[in-house]
Amino acid sequence: MSALSLAPRALYEEVAELLRQRIFKRELEPGSWIDELKIAEEYGISRTPLREALKVLAAEGLVTMKVRRGAYVTEVSDKDLADVYHLLSLLESDAAGVVAERGSDAELAELKALHAELEASIGDRDAFFAVNERFHMRVLEMADNRWRMQMVADLRKVMKLNRHNSLFKTGRIHESLAEHQAVMGALLTRDPSLTRTRMQEHFANGLEAAA
């Protein structure tokens, strides 16, 4: 890959996104050392934008910088995972409650359509994850609190370090879909308290599967 083929935004941002996707796809495994020289040669760039990209990923929690040892893909401990799920449960259940109370009929119809997409993707793990994330992020957008949305976006990046482990558990995709059905049902009844409860249950079960 040549640096000239990269998008015209800041080079280090593009490199950060390329590495981010490789981490999420497990091309760079948790705990593995990031060979800066090899990657710089592969992308046809100097090590300066690469190091700036690694700083971005370190700030997101995806990369850990070790003194005199370089950059490593972050390994998520059981405590890290529990802490992330705890915060996501609080933030996203609150957002879902706001949407149940204030969301327009058109917005709820949009979420219902996304849920139908989720049901249709049940046989494709990667597609299921993609639609699932769109659903969750759309709820956050509708709740209209940019600070909460930014916090969740960062937390979800860390959660993705462990995401495949959860779906390897037998039957987890079907369980997750059933939990989404419960969330969607609560949203459609416009019951904020029930919606928050159903979303919290979804994250509690997700943590149990991911641990």
mmCIF file of C-alpha atoms in Angstrom:
data_model
loop_
_atom_site.group_PDB
_atom_site.id
_atom_site.type_symbol
_atom_site.label_atom_id
_atom_site.label_comp_id
_atom_site.label_asym_id
_atom_site.label_seq_id
_atom_site.Cartn_x
_atom_site.Cartn_y
_atom_site.Cartn_z
ATOM 1 C CA MET A 1 0.000 0.000 0.000
ATOM 2 C CA SER A 2 1.319 3.410 -0.948
ATOM 3 C CA ALA A 3 0.842 6.447 1.255
ATOM 4 C CA LEU A 4 -0.545 8.203 -1.830
ATOM 5 C CA SER A 5 -3.470 5.771 -1.906
ATOM 6 C CA LEU A 6 -4.625 6.833 1.522
ATOM 7 C CA ALA A 7 -7.550 9.199 2.002
ATOM 8 C CA PRO A 8 -6.726 12.932 2.023
ATOM 9 C CA ARG A 9 -7.472 13.387 5.731
ATOM 10 C CA ALA A 10 -4.531 13.536 8.137
ATOM 11 C CA LEU A 11 -2.240 10.624 7.365
ATOM 12 C CA TYR A 12 -1.928 9.490 10.980
ATOM 13 C CA GLU A 13 -5.745 9.335 11.287
ATOM 14 C CA GLU A 14 -5.984 7.080 8.260
ATOM 15 C CA VAL A 15 -3.209 4.866 9.597
ATOM 16 C CA ALA A 16 -4.966 4.723 12.979
ATOM 17 C CA GLU A 17 -8.168 3.532 11.278
ATOM 18 C CA LEU A 18 -6.310 0.881 9.274
ATOM 19 C CA LEU A 19 -4.668 -0.458 12.428
ATOM 20 C CA ARG A 20 -7.930 -0.209 14.383
ATOM 21 C CA GLN A 21 -9.664 -2.466 11.875
ATOM 22 C CA ARG A 22 -6.783 -4.950 11.903
ATOM 23 C CA ILE A 23 -7.044 -5.118 15.687
ATOM 24 C CA PHE A 24 -10.803 -5.654 15.568
ATOM 25 C CA LYS A 25 -10.377 -8.410 12.947
ATOM 26 C CA ARG A 26 -7.737 -10.123 15.095
ATOM 27 C CA GLU A 27 -5.085 -9.677 12.418
ATOM 28 C CA LEU A 28 -3.193 -8.073 15.301
ATOM 29 C CA GLU A 29 -3.894 -10.265 18.325
ATOM 30 C CA PRO A 30 -4.339 -8.967 21.894
ATOM 31 C CA GLY A 31 -0.949 -8.946 23.598
ATOM 32 C CA SER A 32 0.999 -8.966 20.336
ATOM 33 C CA TRP A 33 3.875 -6.579 19.676
ATOM 34 C CA ILE A 34 3.306 -4.050 16.905
ATOM 35 C CA ASP A 35 6.285 -4.104 14.543
ATOM 36 C CA GLU A 36 6.543 -0.414 13.622
ATOM 37 C CA LEU A 37 9.213 -0.871 10.966
ATOM 38 C CA LYS A 38 7.296 -3.637 9.196
ATOM 39 C CA ILE A 39 4.007 -1.720 9.233
ATOM 40 C CA ALA A 40 5.629 1.522 8.067
ATOM 41 C CA GLU A 41 7.166 -0.341 5.122
ATOM 42 C CA GLU A 42 3.874 -2.089 4.377
ATOM 43 C CA TYR A 43 1.971 1.215 4.229
ATOM 44 C CA GLY A 44 4.773 3.099 2.477
ATOM 45 C CA ILE A 45 5.023 5.754 5.194
ATOM 46 C CA SER A 46 7.601 7.049 7.649
ATOM 47 C CA ARG A 47 7.438 6.030 11.278
ATOM 48 C CA THR A 48 6.345 9.522 12.371
ATOM 49 C CA PRO A 49 2.676 9.261 11.273
ATOM 50 C CA LEU A 50 2.649 5.663 12.464
ATOM 51 C CA ARG A 51 3.725 6.716 15.955
ATOM 52 C CA GLU A 52 1.071 9.454 15.973
ATOM 53 C CA ALA A 53 -1.498 6.820 14.988
ATOM 54 C CA LEU A 54 -0.353 4.580 17.822
ATOM 55 C CA LYS A 55 -0.821 7.469 20.271
ATOM 56 C CA VAL A 56 -4.433 7.779 19.082
ATOM 57 C CA LEU A 57 -5.026 4.060 19.587
ATOM 58 C CA ALA A 58 -3.365 4.204 22.999
ATOM 59 C CA ALA A 59 -5.734 7.008 24.029
ATOM 60 C CA GLU A 60 -8.639 4.776 22.940
ATOM 61 C CA GLY A 61 -7.313 1.884 25.017
ATOM 62 C CA LEU A 62 -6.655 -0.360 22.019
ATOM 63 C CA VAL A 63 -2.869 -0.125 22.248
ATOM 64 C CA THR A 64 -0.601 -0.180 25.288
ATOM 65 C CA MET A 65 2.730 1.649 25.130
ATOM 66 C CA LYS A 66 5.519 -0.004 27.126
ATOM 67 C CA VAL A 67 8.705 1.884 28.017
ATOM 68 C CA ARG A 68 11.639 0.774 25.859
ATOM 69 C CA ARG A 69 9.542 -2.104 24.480
ATOM 70 C CA GLY A 70 7.218 -0.374 22.042
ATOM 71 C CA ALA A 71 3.501 -0.720 21.352
ATOM 72 C CA TYR A 72 1.376 -3.778 22.048
ATOM 73 C CA VAL A 73 -2.257 -4.583 21.294
ATOM 74 C CA THR A 74 -4.073 -4.228 24.598
ATOM 75 C CA GLU A 75 -5.109 -7.354 26.458
ATOM 76 C CA VAL A 76 -8.435 -6.870 28.217
ATOM 77 C CA SER A 77 -8.537 -8.350 31.726
ATOM 78 C CA ASP A 78 -11.693 -9.716 33.319
ATOM 79 C CA LYS A 79 -11.867 -6.567 35.463
ATOM 80 C CA ASP A 80 -11.434 -4.326 32.413
ATOM 81 C CA LEU A 81 -14.274 -6.124 30.669
ATOM 82 C CA ALA A 82 -16.554 -5.941 33.698
ATOM 83 C CA ASP A 83 -15.822 -2.217 34.116
ATOM 84 C CA VAL A 84 -16.537 -1.495 30.442
ATOM 85 C CA TYR A 85 -19.810 -3.436 30.437
ATOM 86 C CA HIS A 86 -20.872 -1.750 33.677
ATOM 87 C CA LEU A 87 -20.429 1.713 32.197
ATOM 88 C CA LEU A 88 -22.031 0.760 28.884
ATOM 89 C CA SER A 89 -25.013 -0.644 30.747
ATOM 90 C CA LEU A 90 -25.479 2.604 32.671
ATOM 91 C CA LEU A 91 -25.015 4.888 29.678
ATOM 92 C CA GLU A 92 -26.929 2.932 27.074
ATOM 93 C CA SER A 93 -29.850 1.987 29.303
ATOM 94 C CA ASP A 94 -30.244 5.658 30.182
ATOM 95 C CA ALA A 95 -30.203 6.585 26.490
ATOM 96 C CA ALA A 96 -32.771 3.907 25.665
ATOM 97 C CA GLY A 97 -35.028 5.235 28.416
ATOM 98 C CA VAL A 98 -34.825 8.717 26.904
ATOM 99 C CA VAL A 99 -35.797 7.364 23.479
ATOM 100 C CA ALA A 100 -38.736 5.423 24.944
ATOM 101 C CA GLU A 101 -40.006 8.612 26.548
ATOM 102 C CA ARG A 102 -39.213 11.220 23.901
ATOM 103 C CA GLY A 103 -38.565 9.433 20.621
ATOM 104 C CA SER A 104 -40.821 10.249 17.700
ATOM 105 C CA ASP A 105 -42.979 7.651 15.968
ATOM 106 C CA ALA A 106 -40.636 7.891 12.960
ATOM 107 C CA GLU A 107 -37.589 7.201 15.139
ATOM 108 C CA LEU A 108 -39.191 4.160 16.745
ATOM 109 C CA ALA A 109 -40.155 2.908 13.280
ATOM 110 C CA GLU A 110 -36.517 3.308 12.234
ATOM 111 C CA LEU A 111 -35.347 1.250 15.207
ATOM 112 C CA LYS A 112 -37.954 -1.379 14.410
ATOM 113 C CA ALA A 113 -36.581 -1.590 10.852
ATOM 114 C CA LEU A 114 -33.029 -1.950 12.192
ATOM 115 C CA HIS A 115 -34.238 -4.714 14.483
ATOM 116 C CA ALA A 116 -35.723 -6.492 11.460
ATOM 117 C CA GLU A 117 -32.286 -6.279 9.808
ATOM 118 C CA LEU A 118 -30.784 -7.810 12.930
ATOM 119 C CA GLU A 119 -33.209 -10.724 12.742
ATOM 120 C CA ALA A 120 -32.354 -11.227 9.062
ATOM 121 C CA SER A 121 -28.600 -11.374 9.801
ATOM 122 C CA ILE A 122 -28.870 -14.120 12.430
ATOM 123 C CA GLY A 123 -26.887 -16.559 10.259
ATOM 124 C CA ASP A 124 -23.913 -14.239 9.698
ATOM 125 C CA ARG A 125 -21.912 -13.378 12.820
ATOM 126 C CA ASP A 126 -20.073 -10.401 11.324
ATOM 127 C CA ALA A 127 -23.242 -8.954 9.788
ATOM 128 C CA PHE A 128 -25.058 -9.453 13.093
ATOM 129 C CA PHE A 129 -22.369 -7.487 14.921
ATOM 130 C CA ALA A 130 -22.468 -4.678 12.371
ATOM 131 C CA VAL A 131 -26.251 -4.262 12.529
ATOM 132 C CA ASN A 132 -26.211 -4.634 16.310
ATOM 133 C CA GLU A 133 -23.764 -1.761 16.619
ATOM 134 C CA ARG A 134 -25.802 0.396 14.237
ATOM 135 C CA PHE A 135 -28.874 -0.199 16.395
ATOM 136 C CA HIS A 136 -27.097 0.725 19.634
ATOM 137 C CA MET A 137 -25.447 3.812 18.160
ATOM 138 C CA ARG A 138 -28.702 4.971 16.586
ATOM 139 C CA VAL A 139 -30.402 4.802 19.985
ATOM 140 C CA LEU A 140 -27.626 6.999 21.340
ATOM 141 C CA GLU A 141 -27.986 9.475 18.484
ATOM 142 C CA MET A 142 -31.718 9.725 19.108
ATOM 143 C CA ALA A 143 -31.127 10.329 22.827
ATOM 144 C CA ASP A 144 -29.109 13.387 21.724
ATOM 145 C CA ASN A 145 -26.324 13.721 24.283
ATOM 146 C CA ARG A 146 -23.009 14.060 22.464
ATOM 147 C CA TRP A 147 -20.926 13.567 25.605
ATOM 148 C CA ARG A 148 -22.614 10.263 26.379
ATOM 149 C CA MET A 149 -22.273 9.205 22.757
ATOM 150 C CA GLN A 150 -18.522 9.917 22.717
ATOM 151 C CA MET A 151 -18.013 7.978 25.945
ATOM 152 C CA VAL A 152 -19.911 4.992 24.573
ATOM 153 C CA ALA A 153 -18.030 5.093 21.249
ATOM 154 C CA ASP A 154 -14.705 4.884 23.103
ATOM 155 C CA LEU A 155 -15.916 2.131 25.448
ATOM 156 C CA ARG A 156 -17.254 0.092 22.551
ATOM 157 C CA LYS A 157 -13.813 0.127 20.913
ATOM 158 C CA VAL A 158 -12.398 -1.588 23.982
ATOM 159 C CA MET A 159 -15.333 -4.003 24.085
ATOM 160 C CA LYS A 160 -14.564 -5.036 20.496
ATOM 161 C CA LEU A 161 -11.203 -6.381 21.629
ATOM 162 C CA ASN A 162 -13.170 -9.210 23.207
ATOM 163 C CA ARG A 163 -16.295 -9.296 21.068
ATOM 164 C CA HIS A 164 -15.693 -12.507 19.130
ATOM 165 C CA ASN A 165 -15.201 -14.512 22.302
ATOM 166 C CA SER A 166 -18.786 -13.854 23.370
ATOM 167 C CA LEU A 167 -20.345 -15.090 20.141
ATOM 168 C CA PHE A 168 -18.368 -18.292 20.138
ATOM 169 C CA LYS A 169 -20.519 -19.311 23.096
ATOM 170 C CA THR A 170 -23.163 -21.720 21.850
ATOM 171 C CA GLY A 171 -26.480 -20.012 21.269
ATOM 172 C CA ARG A 172 -25.301 -16.517 22.243
ATOM 173 C CA ILE A 173 -26.403 -14.872 18.995
ATOM 174 C CA HIS A 174 -29.932 -16.180 19.457
ATOM 175 C CA GLU A 175 -29.928 -15.076 23.093
ATOM 176 C CA SER A 176 -28.735 -11.622 22.085
ATOM 177 C CA LEU A 177 -31.487 -11.370 19.486
ATOM 178 C CA ALA A 178 -34.111 -12.328 22.073
ATOM 179 C CA GLU A 179 -32.758 -9.626 24.384
ATOM 180 C CA HIS A 180 -32.996 -7.108 21.547
ATOM 181 C CA GLN A 181 -36.579 -8.172 20.959
ATOM 182 C CA ALA A 182 -37.308 -7.418 24.614
ATOM 183 C CA VAL A 183 -35.646 -3.996 24.350
ATOM 184 C CA MET A 184 -37.565 -3.235 21.172
ATOM 185 C CA GLY A 185 -40.827 -4.308 22.757
ATOM 186 C CA ALA A 186 -40.240 -2.007 25.730
ATOM 187 C CA LEU A 187 -39.368 0.883 23.428
ATOM 188 C CA LEU A 188 -42.596 0.419 21.468
ATOM 189 C CA THR A 189 -44.652 0.508 24.661
ATOM 190 C CA ARG A 190 -42.907 3.806 25.496
ATOM 191 C CA ASP A 191 -42.058 2.590 28.981
ATOM 192 C CA PRO A 192 -38.743 4.257 30.007
ATOM 193 C CA SER A 193 -38.283 2.213 33.175
ATOM 194 C CA LEU A 194 -38.894 -1.131 31.463
ATOM 195 C CA THR A 195 -36.689 -0.124 28.537
ATOM 196 C CA ARG A 196 -33.800 0.707 30.872
ATOM 197 C CA THR A 197 -34.265 -2.610 32.666
ATOM 198 C CA ARG A 198 -34.297 -4.620 29.433
ATOM 199 C CA MET A 199 -31.144 -2.876 28.184
ATOM 200 C CA GLN A 200 -29.379 -3.522 31.496
ATOM 201 C CA GLU A 201 -30.318 -7.201 31.258
ATOM 202 C CA HIS A 202 -28.900 -7.286 27.735
ATOM 203 C CA PHE A 203 -25.519 -6.007 28.939
ATOM 204 C CA ALA A 204 -25.492 -8.270 31.992
ATOM 205 C CA ASN A 205 -26.007 -11.303 29.773
ATOM 206 C CA GLY A 206 -23.451 -10.002 27.282
ATOM 207 C CA LEU A 207 -20.833 -9.722 30.021
ATOM 208 C CA GLU A 208 -21.553 -13.238 31.236
ATOM 209 C CA ALA A 209 -21.049 -14.569 27.700
ATOM 210 C CA ALA A 210 -17.889 -12.511 27.117
ATOM 211 C CA ALA A 211 -16.159 -13.302 30.412
#
